[in-house]
Each structure stands twice: as structure tokens, then as C-alpha cells.
CSV table of C-alpha atoms in Angstrom, one decimal:
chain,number,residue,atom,x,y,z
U,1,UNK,CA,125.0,113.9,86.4
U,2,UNK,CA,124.7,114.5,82.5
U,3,UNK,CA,121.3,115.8,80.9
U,4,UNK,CA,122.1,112.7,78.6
U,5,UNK,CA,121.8,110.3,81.7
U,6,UNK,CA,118.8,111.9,83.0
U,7,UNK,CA,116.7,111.5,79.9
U,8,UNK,CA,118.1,107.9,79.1
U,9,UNK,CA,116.3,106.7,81.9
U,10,UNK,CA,113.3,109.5,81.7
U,11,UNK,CA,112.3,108.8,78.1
U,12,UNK,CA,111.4,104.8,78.4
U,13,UNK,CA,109.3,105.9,80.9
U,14,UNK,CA,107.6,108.6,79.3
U,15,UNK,CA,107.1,107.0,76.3
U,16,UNK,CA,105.4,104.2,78.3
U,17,UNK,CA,103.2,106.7,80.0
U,18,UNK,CA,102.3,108.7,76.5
U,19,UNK,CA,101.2,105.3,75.2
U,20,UNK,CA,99.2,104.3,78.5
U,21,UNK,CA,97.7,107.8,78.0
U,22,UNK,CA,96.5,107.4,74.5
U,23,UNK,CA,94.6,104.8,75.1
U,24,UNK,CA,91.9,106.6,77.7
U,25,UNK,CA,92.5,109.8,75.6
U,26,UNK,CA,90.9,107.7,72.4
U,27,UNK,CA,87.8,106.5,74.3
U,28,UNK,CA,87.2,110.3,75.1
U,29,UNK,CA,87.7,111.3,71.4
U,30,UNK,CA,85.4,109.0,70.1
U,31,UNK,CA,82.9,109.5,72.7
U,32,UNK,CA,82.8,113.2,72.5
U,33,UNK,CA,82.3,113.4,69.0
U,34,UNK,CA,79.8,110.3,68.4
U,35,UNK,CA,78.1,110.7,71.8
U,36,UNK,CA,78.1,114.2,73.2
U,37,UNK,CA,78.9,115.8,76.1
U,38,UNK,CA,76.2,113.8,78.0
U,39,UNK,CA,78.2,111.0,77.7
U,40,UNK,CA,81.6,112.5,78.0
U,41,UNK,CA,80.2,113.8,81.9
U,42,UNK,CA,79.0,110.4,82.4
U,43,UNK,CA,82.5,108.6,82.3
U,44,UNK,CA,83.7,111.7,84.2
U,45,UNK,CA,81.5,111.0,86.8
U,46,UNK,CA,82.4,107.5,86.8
U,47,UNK,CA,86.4,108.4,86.8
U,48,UNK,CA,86.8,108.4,90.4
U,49,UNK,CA,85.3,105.0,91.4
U,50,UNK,CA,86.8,103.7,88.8
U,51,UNK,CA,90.1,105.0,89.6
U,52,UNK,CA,89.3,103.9,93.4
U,53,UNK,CA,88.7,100.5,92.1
U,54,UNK,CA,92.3,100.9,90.3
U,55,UNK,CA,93.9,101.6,93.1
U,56,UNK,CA,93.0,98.4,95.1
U,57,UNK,CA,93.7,96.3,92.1
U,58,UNK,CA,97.3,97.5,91.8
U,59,UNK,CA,97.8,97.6,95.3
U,60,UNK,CA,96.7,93.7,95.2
U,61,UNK,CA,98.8,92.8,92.1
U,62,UNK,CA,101.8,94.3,93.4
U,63,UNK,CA,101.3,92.3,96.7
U,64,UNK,CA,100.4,89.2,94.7
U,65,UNK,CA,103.6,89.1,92.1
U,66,UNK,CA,106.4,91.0,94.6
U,67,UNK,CA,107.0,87.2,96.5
U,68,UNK,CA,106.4,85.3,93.8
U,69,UNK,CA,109.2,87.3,91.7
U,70,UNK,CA,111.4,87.3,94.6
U,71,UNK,CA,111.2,83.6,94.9
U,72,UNK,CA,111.3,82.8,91.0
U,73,UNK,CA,114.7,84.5,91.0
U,74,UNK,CA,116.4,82.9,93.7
U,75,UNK,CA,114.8,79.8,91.9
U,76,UNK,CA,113.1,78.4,95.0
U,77,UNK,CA,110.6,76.4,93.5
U,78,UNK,CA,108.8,75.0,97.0
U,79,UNK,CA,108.3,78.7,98.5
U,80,UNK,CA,106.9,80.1,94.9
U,81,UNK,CA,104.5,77.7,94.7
U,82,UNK,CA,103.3,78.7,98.3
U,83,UNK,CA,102.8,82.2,97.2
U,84,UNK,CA,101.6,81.3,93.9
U,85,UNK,CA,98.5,79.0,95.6
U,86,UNK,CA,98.5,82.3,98.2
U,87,UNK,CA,98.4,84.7,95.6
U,88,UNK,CA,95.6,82.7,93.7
U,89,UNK,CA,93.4,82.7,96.6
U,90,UNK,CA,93.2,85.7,97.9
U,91,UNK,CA,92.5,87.1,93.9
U,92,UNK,CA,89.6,85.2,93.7
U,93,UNK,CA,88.1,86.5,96.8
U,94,UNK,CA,89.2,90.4,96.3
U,95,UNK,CA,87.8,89.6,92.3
U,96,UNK,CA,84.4,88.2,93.5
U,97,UNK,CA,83.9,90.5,96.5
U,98,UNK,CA,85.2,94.0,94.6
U,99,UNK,CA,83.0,92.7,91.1
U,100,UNK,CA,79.6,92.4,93.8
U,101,UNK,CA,80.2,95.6,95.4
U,102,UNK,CA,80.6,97.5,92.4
U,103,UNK,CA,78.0,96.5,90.2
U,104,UNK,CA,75.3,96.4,93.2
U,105,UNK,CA,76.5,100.2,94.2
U,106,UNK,CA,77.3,101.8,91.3
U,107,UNK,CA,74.2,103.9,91.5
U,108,UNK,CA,74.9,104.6,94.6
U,109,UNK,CA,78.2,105.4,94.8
U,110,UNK,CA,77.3,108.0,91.7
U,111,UNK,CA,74.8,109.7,93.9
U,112,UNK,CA,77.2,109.8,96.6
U,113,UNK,CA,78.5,112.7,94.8
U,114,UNK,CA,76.1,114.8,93.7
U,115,UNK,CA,76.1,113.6,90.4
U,116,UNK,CA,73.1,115.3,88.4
U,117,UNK,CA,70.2,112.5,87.8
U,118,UNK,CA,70.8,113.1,83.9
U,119,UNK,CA,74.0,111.7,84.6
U,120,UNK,CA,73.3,108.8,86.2
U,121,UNK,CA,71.2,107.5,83.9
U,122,UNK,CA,73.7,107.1,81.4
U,123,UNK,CA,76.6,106.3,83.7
U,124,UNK,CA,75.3,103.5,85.5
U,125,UNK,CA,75.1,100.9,83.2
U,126,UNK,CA,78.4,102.1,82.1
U,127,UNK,CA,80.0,101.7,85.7
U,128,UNK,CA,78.5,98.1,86.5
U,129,UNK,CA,80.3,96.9,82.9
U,130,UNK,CA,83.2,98.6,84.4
U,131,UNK,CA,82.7,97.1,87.6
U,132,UNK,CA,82.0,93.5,86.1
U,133,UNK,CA,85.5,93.7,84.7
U,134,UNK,CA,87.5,94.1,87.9
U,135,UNK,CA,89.4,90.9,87.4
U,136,UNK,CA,90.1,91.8,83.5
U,137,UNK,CA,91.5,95.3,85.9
U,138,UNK,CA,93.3,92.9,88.3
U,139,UNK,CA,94.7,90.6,85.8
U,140,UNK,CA,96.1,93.7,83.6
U,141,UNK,CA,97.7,94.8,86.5
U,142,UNK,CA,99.3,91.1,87.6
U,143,UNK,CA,100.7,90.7,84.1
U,144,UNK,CA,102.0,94.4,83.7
U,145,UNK,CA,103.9,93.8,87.8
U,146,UNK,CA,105.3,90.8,86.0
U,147,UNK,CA,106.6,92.2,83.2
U,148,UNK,CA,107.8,95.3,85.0
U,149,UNK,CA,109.6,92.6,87.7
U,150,UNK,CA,111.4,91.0,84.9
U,151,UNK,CA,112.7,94.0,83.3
U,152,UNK,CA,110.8,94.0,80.3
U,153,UNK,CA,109.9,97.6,79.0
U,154,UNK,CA,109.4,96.7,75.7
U,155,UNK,CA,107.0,94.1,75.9
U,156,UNK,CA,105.3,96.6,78.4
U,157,UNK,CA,104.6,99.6,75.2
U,158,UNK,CA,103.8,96.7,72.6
U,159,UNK,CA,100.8,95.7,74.6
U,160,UNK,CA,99.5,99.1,75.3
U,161,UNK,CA,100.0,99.5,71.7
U,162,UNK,CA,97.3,96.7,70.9
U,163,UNK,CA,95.3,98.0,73.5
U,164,UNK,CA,95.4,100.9,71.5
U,165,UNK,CA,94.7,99.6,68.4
U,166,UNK,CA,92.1,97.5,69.6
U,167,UNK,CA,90.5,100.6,71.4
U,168,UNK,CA,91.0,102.8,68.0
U,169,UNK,CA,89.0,100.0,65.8
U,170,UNK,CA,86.3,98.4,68.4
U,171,UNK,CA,84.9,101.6,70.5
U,172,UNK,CA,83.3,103.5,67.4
U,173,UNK,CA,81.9,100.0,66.1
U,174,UNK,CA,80.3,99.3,69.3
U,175,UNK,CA,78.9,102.9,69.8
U,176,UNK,CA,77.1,103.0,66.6
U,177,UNK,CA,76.1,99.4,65.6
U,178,UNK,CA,78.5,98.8,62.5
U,179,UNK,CA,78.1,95.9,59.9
U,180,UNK,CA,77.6,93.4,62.7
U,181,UNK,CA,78.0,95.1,65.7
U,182,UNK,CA,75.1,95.7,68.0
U,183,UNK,CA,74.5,99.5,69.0
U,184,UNK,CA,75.6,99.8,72.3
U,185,UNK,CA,76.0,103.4,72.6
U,186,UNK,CA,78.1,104.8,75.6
U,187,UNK,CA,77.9,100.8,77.2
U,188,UNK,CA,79.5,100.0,74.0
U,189,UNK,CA,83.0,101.7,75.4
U,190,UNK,CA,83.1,99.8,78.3
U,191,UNK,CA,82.4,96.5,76.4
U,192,UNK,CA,84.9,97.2,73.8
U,193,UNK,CA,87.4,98.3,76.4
U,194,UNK,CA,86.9,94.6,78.3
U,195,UNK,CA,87.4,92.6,75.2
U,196,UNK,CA,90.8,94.7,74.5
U,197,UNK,CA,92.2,94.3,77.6
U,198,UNK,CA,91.2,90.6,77.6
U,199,UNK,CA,92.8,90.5,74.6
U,200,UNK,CA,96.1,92.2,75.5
U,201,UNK,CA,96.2,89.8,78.8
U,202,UNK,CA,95.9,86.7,76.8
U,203,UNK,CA,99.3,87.8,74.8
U,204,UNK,CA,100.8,89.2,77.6
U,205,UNK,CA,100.4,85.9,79.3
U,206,UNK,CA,101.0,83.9,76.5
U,207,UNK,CA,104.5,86.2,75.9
U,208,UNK,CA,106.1,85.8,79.5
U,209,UNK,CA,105.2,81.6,79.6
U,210,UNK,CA,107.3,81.9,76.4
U,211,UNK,CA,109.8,84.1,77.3
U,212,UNK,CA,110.2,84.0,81.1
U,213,UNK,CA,110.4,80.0,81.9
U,214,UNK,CA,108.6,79.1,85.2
U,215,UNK,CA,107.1,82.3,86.6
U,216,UNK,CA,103.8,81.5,85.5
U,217,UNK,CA,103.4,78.5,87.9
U,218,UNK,CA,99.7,76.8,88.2
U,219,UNK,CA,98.3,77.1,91.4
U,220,UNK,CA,97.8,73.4,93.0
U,221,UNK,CA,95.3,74.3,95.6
U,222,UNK,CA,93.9,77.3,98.2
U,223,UNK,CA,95.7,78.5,100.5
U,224,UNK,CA,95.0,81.2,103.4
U,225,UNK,CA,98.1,82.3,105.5
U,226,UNK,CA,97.4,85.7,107.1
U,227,UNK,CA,101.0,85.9,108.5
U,228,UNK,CA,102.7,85.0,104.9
U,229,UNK,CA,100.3,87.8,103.1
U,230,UNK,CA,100.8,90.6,106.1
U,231,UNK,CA,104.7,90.3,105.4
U,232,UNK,CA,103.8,91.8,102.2
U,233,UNK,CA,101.2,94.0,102.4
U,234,UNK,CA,103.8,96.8,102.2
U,235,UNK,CA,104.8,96.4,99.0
U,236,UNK,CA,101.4,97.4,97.5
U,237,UNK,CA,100.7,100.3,99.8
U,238,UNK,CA,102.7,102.5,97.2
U,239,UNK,CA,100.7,101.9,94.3
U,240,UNK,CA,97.3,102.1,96.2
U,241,UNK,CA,98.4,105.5,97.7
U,242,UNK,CA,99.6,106.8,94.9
U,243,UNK,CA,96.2,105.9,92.7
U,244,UNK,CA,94.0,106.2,95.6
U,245,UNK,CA,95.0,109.8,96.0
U,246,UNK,CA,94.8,110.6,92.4
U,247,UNK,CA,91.0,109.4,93.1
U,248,UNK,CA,90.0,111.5,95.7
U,249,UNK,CA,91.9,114.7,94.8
U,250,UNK,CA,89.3,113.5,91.4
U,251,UNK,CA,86.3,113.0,93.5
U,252,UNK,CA,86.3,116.2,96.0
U,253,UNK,CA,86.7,118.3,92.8
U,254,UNK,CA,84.0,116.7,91.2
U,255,UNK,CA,82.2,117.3,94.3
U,256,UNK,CA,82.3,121.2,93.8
U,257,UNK,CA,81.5,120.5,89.9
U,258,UNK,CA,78.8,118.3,90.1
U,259,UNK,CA,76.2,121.1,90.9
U,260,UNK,CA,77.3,123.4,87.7
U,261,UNK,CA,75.5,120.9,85.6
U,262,UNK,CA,76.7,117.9,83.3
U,263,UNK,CA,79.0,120.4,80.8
U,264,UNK,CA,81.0,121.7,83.3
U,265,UNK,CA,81.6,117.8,84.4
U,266,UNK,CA,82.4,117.4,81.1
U,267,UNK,CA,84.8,119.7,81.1
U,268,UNK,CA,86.3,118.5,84.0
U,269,UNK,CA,87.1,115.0,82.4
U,270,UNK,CA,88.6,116.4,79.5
U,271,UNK,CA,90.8,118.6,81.2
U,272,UNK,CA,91.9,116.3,84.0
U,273,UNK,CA,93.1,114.2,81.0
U,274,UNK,CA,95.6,117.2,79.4
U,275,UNK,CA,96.7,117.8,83.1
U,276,UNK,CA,97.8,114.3,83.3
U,277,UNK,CA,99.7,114.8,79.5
U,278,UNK,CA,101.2,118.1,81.0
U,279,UNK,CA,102.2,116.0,84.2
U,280,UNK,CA,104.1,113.0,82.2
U,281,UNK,CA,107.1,114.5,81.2
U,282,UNK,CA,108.1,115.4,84.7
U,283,UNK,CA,106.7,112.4,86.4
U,284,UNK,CA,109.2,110.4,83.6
U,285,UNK,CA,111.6,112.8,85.0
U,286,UNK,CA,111.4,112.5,88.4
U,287,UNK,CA,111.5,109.1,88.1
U,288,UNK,CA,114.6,109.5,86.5
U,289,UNK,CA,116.0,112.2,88.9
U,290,UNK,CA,114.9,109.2,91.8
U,291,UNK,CA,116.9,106.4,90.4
U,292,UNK,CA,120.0,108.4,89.8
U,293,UNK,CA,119.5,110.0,93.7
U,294,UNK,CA,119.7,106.7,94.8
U,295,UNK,CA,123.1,106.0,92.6
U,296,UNK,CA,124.7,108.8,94.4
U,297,UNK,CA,123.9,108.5,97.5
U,298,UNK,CA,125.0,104.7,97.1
U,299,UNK,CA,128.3,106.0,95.7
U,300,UNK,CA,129.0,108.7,98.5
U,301,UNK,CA,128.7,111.6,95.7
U,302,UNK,CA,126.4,113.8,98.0
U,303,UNK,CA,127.9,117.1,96.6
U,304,UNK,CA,126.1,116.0,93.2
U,305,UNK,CA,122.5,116.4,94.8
U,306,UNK,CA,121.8,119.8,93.4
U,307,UNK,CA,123.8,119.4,90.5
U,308,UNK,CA,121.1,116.3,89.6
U,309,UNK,CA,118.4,119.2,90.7
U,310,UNK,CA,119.5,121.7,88.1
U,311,UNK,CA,120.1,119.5,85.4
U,312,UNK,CA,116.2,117.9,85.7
U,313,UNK,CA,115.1,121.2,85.6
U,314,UNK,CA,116.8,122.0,82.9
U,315,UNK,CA,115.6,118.7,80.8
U,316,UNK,CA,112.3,119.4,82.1
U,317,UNK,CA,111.3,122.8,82.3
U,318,UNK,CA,111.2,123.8,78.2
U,319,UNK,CA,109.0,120.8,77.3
U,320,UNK,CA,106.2,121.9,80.2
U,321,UNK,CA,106.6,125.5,79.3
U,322,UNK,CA,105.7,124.3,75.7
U,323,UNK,CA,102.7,122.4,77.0
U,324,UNK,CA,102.0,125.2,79.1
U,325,UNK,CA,101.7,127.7,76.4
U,326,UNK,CA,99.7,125.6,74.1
U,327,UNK,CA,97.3,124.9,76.7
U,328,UNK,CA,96.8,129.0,77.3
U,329,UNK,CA,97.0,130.2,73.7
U,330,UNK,CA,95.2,127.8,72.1
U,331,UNK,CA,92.5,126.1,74.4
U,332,UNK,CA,89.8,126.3,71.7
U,333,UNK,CA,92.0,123.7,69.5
U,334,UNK,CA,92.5,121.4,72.3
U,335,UNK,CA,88.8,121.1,73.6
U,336,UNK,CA,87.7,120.9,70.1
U,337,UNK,CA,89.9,117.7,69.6
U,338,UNK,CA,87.7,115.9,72.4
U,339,UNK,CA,84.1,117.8,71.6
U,340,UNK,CA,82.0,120.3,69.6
U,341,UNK,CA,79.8,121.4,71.4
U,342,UNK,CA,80.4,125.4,71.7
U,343,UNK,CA,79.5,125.7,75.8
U,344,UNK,CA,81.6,123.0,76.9
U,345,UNK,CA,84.5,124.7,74.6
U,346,UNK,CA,83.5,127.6,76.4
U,347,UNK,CA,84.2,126.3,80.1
U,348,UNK,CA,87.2,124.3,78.8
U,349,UNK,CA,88.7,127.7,77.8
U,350,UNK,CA,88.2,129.2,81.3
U,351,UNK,CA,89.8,126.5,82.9
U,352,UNK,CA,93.0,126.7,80.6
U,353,UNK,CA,93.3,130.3,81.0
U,354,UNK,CA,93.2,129.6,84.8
U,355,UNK,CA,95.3,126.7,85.0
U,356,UNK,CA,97.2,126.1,82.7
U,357,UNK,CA,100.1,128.5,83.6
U,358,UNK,CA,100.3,126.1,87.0
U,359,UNK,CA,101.8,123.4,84.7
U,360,UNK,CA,105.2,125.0,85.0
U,361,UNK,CA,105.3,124.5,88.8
U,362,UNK,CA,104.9,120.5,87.9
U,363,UNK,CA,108.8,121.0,87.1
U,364,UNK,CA,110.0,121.9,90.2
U,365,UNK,CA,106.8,119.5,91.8
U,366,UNK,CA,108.1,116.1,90.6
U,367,UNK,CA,112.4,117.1,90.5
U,368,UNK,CA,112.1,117.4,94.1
U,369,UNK,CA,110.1,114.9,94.6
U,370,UNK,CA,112.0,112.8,92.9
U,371,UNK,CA,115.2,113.5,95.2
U,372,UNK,CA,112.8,112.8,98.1
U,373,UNK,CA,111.9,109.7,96.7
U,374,UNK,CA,115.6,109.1,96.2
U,375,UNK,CA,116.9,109.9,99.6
U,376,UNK,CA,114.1,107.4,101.0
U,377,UNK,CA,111.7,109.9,102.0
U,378,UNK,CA,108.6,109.1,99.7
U,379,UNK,CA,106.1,109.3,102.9
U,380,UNK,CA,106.2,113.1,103.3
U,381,UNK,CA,104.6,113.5,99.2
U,382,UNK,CA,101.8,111.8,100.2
U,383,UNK,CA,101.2,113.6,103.3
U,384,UNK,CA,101.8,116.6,101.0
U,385,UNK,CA,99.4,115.6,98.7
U,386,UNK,CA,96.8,114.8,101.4
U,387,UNK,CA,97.7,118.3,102.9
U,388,UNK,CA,97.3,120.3,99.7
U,389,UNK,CA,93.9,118.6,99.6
U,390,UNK,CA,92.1,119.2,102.4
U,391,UNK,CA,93.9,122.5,103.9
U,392,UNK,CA,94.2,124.1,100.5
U,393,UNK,CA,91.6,122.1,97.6
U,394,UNK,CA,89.1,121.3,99.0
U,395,UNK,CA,88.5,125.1,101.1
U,396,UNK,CA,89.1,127.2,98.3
U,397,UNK,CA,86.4,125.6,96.0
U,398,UNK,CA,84.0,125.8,98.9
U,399,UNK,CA,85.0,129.3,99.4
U,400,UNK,CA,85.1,130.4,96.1
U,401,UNK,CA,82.2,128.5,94.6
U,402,UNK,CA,79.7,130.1,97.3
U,403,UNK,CA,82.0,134.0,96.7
U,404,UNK,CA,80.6,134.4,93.1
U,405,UNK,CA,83.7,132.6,91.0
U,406,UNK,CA,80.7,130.0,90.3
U,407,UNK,CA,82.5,127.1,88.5
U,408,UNK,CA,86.0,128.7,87.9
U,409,UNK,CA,86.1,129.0,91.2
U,410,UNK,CA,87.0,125.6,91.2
U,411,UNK,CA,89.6,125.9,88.7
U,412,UNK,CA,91.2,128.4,90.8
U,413,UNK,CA,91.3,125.9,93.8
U,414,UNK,CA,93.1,123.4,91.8
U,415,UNK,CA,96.0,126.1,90.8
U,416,UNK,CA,96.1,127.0,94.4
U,417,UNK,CA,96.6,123.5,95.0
U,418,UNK,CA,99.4,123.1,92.4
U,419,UNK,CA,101.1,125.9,94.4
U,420,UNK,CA,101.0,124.5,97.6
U,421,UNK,CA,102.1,121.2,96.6
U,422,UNK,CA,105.2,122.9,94.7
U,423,UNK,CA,105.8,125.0,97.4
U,424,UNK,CA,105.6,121.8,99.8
U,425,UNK,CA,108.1,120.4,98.0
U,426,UNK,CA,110.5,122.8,97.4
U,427,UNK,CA,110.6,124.0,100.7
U,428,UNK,CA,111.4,120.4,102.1
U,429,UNK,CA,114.2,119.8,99.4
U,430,UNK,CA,115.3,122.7,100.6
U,431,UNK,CA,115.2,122.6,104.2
U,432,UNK,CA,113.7,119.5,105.2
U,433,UNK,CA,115.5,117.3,107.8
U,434,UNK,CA,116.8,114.6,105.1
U,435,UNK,CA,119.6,117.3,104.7
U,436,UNK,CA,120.3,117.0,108.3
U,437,UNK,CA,121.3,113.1,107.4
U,438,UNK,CA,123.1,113.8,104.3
U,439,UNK,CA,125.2,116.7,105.5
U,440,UNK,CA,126.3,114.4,108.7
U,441,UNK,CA,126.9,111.9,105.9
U,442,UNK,CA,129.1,114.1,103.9
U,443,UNK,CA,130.9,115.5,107.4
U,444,UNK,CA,131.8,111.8,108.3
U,445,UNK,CA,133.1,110.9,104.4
U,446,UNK,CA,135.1,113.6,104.2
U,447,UNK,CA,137.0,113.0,107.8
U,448,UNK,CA,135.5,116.3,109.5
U,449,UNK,CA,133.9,113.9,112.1
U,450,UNK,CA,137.2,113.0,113.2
């Protein structure tokens, strides 16, 4: 497999991601430097529920569009609209049941995490806009599954891209009252956020009735078929593992940050967002490294599997060791692209120091995950990502929180956890029993069976 192959497929992807990325990377920029780091800590605190939320919106929208995509391109018209009028009805119920439960507990859920007082006066009018706009979550999520079931990456990037525009132009208008704008202040983001996405759904829509005849069927009436929707319940559990775990690997860190005050929660946010920019290149690549797995297994090249291991390393490795570096040498210049103030930039500076040098392992992380994922073993990452949690996480902060490390005891936690996730990894490419299957495979296509 060719480095050329690997990052033909990697770079969409990325690209896609970068784009995605900028978009919650320019509400922290304009928050930070309008707001403070008051407000900064206040969407951090919010970050995990909202993620949470996230994750049962995908979850749904991949189980609502995955029949009706199926059906619309076998062109079976009668069993689309069933899903379609399925699909309608059970979004209206998740909409006005998730929309109730998160405006009415967003306080709640705050203090559920020990987040400082200070902080929850200014996050929770923040999270119930956030929380009213859990359809405008859902629907961004239905029309993105559509687009992605249809092939269509470019459409994808060009409505991030107005989302990012629209983000770039409307946030600092609603924060500080321009021309006619009211002065909204930190609700002001979450507004202008809702009527971007809105925005970006309407042409999203309006682009696949144009482009992609008959997959936007109306629905004709309710319908409620608990055997039809359990068939495909399935097909969202990957996208509400993978976002639900991302929330509480968020939430039990901010659980150990939460009592160093409403800086250090600041800091947290802004440096969970440059671990997710250090991530994207390999997560692009392992992506990459997954699909072509799956090509060669397919094509009974097994002898090619850590061939396609080497070569992602080698794509991947010099652009995280670049990040990497950056991250350590010059943490001051990052931070101060988010916020000013001198003791946040002081904690964000620890934490790069600490963790940045565990970037590297997200390299070997996500290629061999990416071969699992290949060779149909996707299960075990979670379970390794649940295990790295609570056996190593979660511990160590406790541990070295209460030993004196104070708050970068925490940052130390999440490096140990980076190791044992890599390590995880590694040691199941390695060893784990998928290469019992694969080396039986190769035995019996190479007549040594015989």
C-alpha cells in the first residue's frame, strides 16, 4: 500500500475535520478575548452535556437515515415511506423529550459536577439555549448522515464553511450589541450558533431535494413499529459510543478540575480543543488505514497488513511530531490565541509541558486502531477506552490531586491515560487474537491447510 493511497483517502477527511474544528475553535476565540475566562469556563463546563446530548442525537440520526438510504437506493418507494413516517415519529418524540429534559436540568446537571457557583451563573442560561436547540442538533446531524450516505464530501466542507462564516460574522455581534444587535453577552454565542446551523440546514436541505431526487420524502402520517426501529438500533450505537465516550472521558476530568477554580476549567476547554487538532490528522489516518484493511483482507493480501502499519506511521508520525513540538515550545503563543489573561496562560503552559509530548503516541493509537477497525474488531477500542478510563484516568487524578500535584496532577492522569490506551492498542495489533484468524486465513490461501 502506497503513502500516496493512504493520504488520498486520509486528507478528505481531515480536511472535513479541520473545518468541523474551526468552527467551535472561533466561538472560543471570540469568547476569550471579548468575554474572559469566566465565560470561557462556563462553556467548558457545559462541554460535556452538551457533548452527551450530541451523542444521542447522532446515534438517532444515524438510526433514522441508515433504512431510509438503504431503501432509496434499491428504489423501493413503499418501504421508504414506512421508515420515512418511522423515522419522523420517533424525532419528534426524542426532540420534545431531550429539549424538556435539558432546559429543566441544566442547572442541575452543572452541579452534578462540582461546577463552582460562579460558573453556573453564567453557564446556565447558556446550556438551556443549547438545550432548546436539540432538534437544530438533531436535524444537523440527519442532513450531514444524508449527505455522507450519498457520497457527497464536498457538499459536506461547503456547509461547514458557512457555518463558519456565519459563526466568524454573528458571535462577536451578538456578544457585544452591534448596530442593531441586542447585547447578549455569553447567551449571545449560543443564539448566534442556532441561527447558523439553522441556516446551514435550510441549504443543506434545500441542496440534496435538488441534487438527490426522492430522498427527502414527506412523511404522510405517525407511525410506531418497535420491531422495524430495534432492527436498526445497531447502526447508531457507533456514533453514540464513540461521542458518548468522548463525553465522559470530558466529564470525569472536569470532575477533578472543577475544585481548582473557574481558570483551571478554562484551561481545560482550551486545551481539550488543541488535543482534538493534535488528534485529527491520525484519526483522518486511521480512517484511511481502516478502509484500505478492509480492501486487503477482501482481496486475500494479508501479508500487506504491516506493510499498511508502517506506511501510516510514516504519513502520520512527522505531522504530530510537528504539532507536538509546537504545543511544548511555544505554549504561551497558543493559549494567547484563545485568552489574555496571564494565570490562565500560566496553567495552559503546565498542561502543554505535561502533555503535549503524549501527542506522539496518538500515531501509533489510531494506525492500530484503524487495522482493528479494518479487521472487524472495532468493539475492543471502546472497551479500551472505557478501560483506560476508569482503571487508569480517573485513579490517577484522584491519586495525584490529593498527593500534592494539585491541578497538574490531573494533566498527568490524562498522559497516563494516553499511554495506556497506545499501549492497549499496540499490544492487541500485535498479539491480539484477530491474528489467530488472519494467520489461519493466510495458512488455508496459500494451500498449507492441505
Amino acid at each position: 500500500m502506497s503513502k500516496r493511497l493512504i493520504m488520498q483517502i486520509a486528507l478528505p477527511v481531515f480536511i472535513e475535520s479541520a473545518l468541523m474544528m474551526a468552527d467551535s475553535i472561533i466561538h472560543v476565540i471570540w469568547v476569550g478575548h471579548l468575554l474572559g475566562g469566566l465565560a470561557v469556563a462556563a462553556i467548558g463546563a457545559c462541554f460535556p452535556i452538551i457533548l452527551a446530548f450530541a451523542a444521542i442525537a447522532g446515534g438517532a440520526a444515524r438510526v433514522a437515515t441508515t433504512p431510509i438510504l438503504q431503501h432509496f437506493q434499491a428504489k423501493n418507494k413503499e418501504k421508504m415511506q414506512t421508515y420515512v413516517n418511522l423515522s419522523w415519529s420517533f424525532g419528534v418524540c426524542l426532540v420534545v423529550i431531550m429539549t424538556a429534559g435539558g432546559y429543566f436540568s441544566s442547572r442541575s446537571l452543572l452541579a452534578l459536577f462540582g461546577t463552582p457557583e460562579a460558573v453556573i451563573g453564567l453557564a446556565g442560561g447558556y446550556l438551556r439555549i443549547m438545550m432548546l436547540g436539540f432538534a437544530v442538533m438533531y436535524l444537523s446531524f440527519l442532513t450531514v448522515s444524508m449527505l455522507r450516505g450519498v457520497g457527497n464530501v464536498v457538499a459536506r466542507m461547503l456547509f461547514v464553511a458557512i457555518s463558519i462564516v456565519g459563526n466568524l460574522v454573528l458571535v462577536p455581534l451578538f456578544i457585544e450589541g452591534t448596530g442593531p444587535f441586542p447585547k447578549w453577552g455569553l447567551n449571545g454565542v449560543a443564539i448566534a450558533a442556532l441561527i447558523v446551523s439553522v441556516i446551514a440546514i435550510i441549504v443543506s436541505l434545500w441542496y440534496i431535494r435538488r441534487r438527490v431526487k426522492g430522498l427527502l420524502t414527506r412523511p404522510t402520517g405517525w407511525q410506531f413499529n418497535g420491531k422495524l426501529m430495534a432492527a436498526f438500533l445497531p447502526a447508531g450505537m457507533p456514533v453514540f459510543m464513540q461521542q458518548l465516550m468522548l463525553a465522559l472521558g470530558y466529564a470525569c476530568i472536569l470532575f477533578f478540575v472543577n475544585p481548582f477554580g473557574s481558570d483551571a476549567i478554562a484551561v481545560f476547554y482550551v486545551t481539550s480543543r488543541i488535543d482534538s487538532i493534535a488528534a485529527m490528522p491520525s484519526i483522518a489516518v486511521m480512517i484511511a488505514i481502516s478502509v484500505l484493511t478492509g480492501k486487503t483482507l477482501q482481496a486475500g493480501r494479508f501479508s500487506e497488513i504491516p506493510n499498511l502499519f508502517r506506511r501510516g506511521l510514516i504519513v502520520n508520525l512527522p505531522v504530530v511530531l510537528l504539532i507536538s513540538l509546537l504545543c511544548f515550545f511555544a505554549p504561551h503563543f497558543i493559549m494567547e490565541l484563545f485568552i489574555n489573561d496571564p494565570n490562565i496562560v500560566s496553567i495552559g503552559i503546565g498542561y502543554f509541558r505535561i502533555v503535549s509530548l503524549g501527542y506522539l503516541l496518538f500515531s501509533v493509537l489510531y494506525v492500530c486502531n484503524g487495522i482493528i477497525t479494518g479487521v472487524g474488531k472495532s468493539g475492543i477500542i471502546t472497551l479500551f477506552s472505557l478501560a483506560s478510563l476508569v482503571v487508569v484516568r480517573v485513579p490517577a487524578a484522584a491519586f495525584l490531586t490529593q498527593a500534592g500535584f494539585k491541578v497538574n496532577g490531573v494533566w498527568l492522569a490524562i498522559l497516563a491515560s494516553f499511554v495506556a490506551l497506545a499501549a492497549c492498542s499496540l499490544f492487541y495489533y500485535l498479539f491480539g487474537s484477530w491474528k489467530k484468524g488472519w494467520k489461519m486465513t493466510v495458512m488455508e490461501s496459500s494451500g498449507m491447510k492441505s
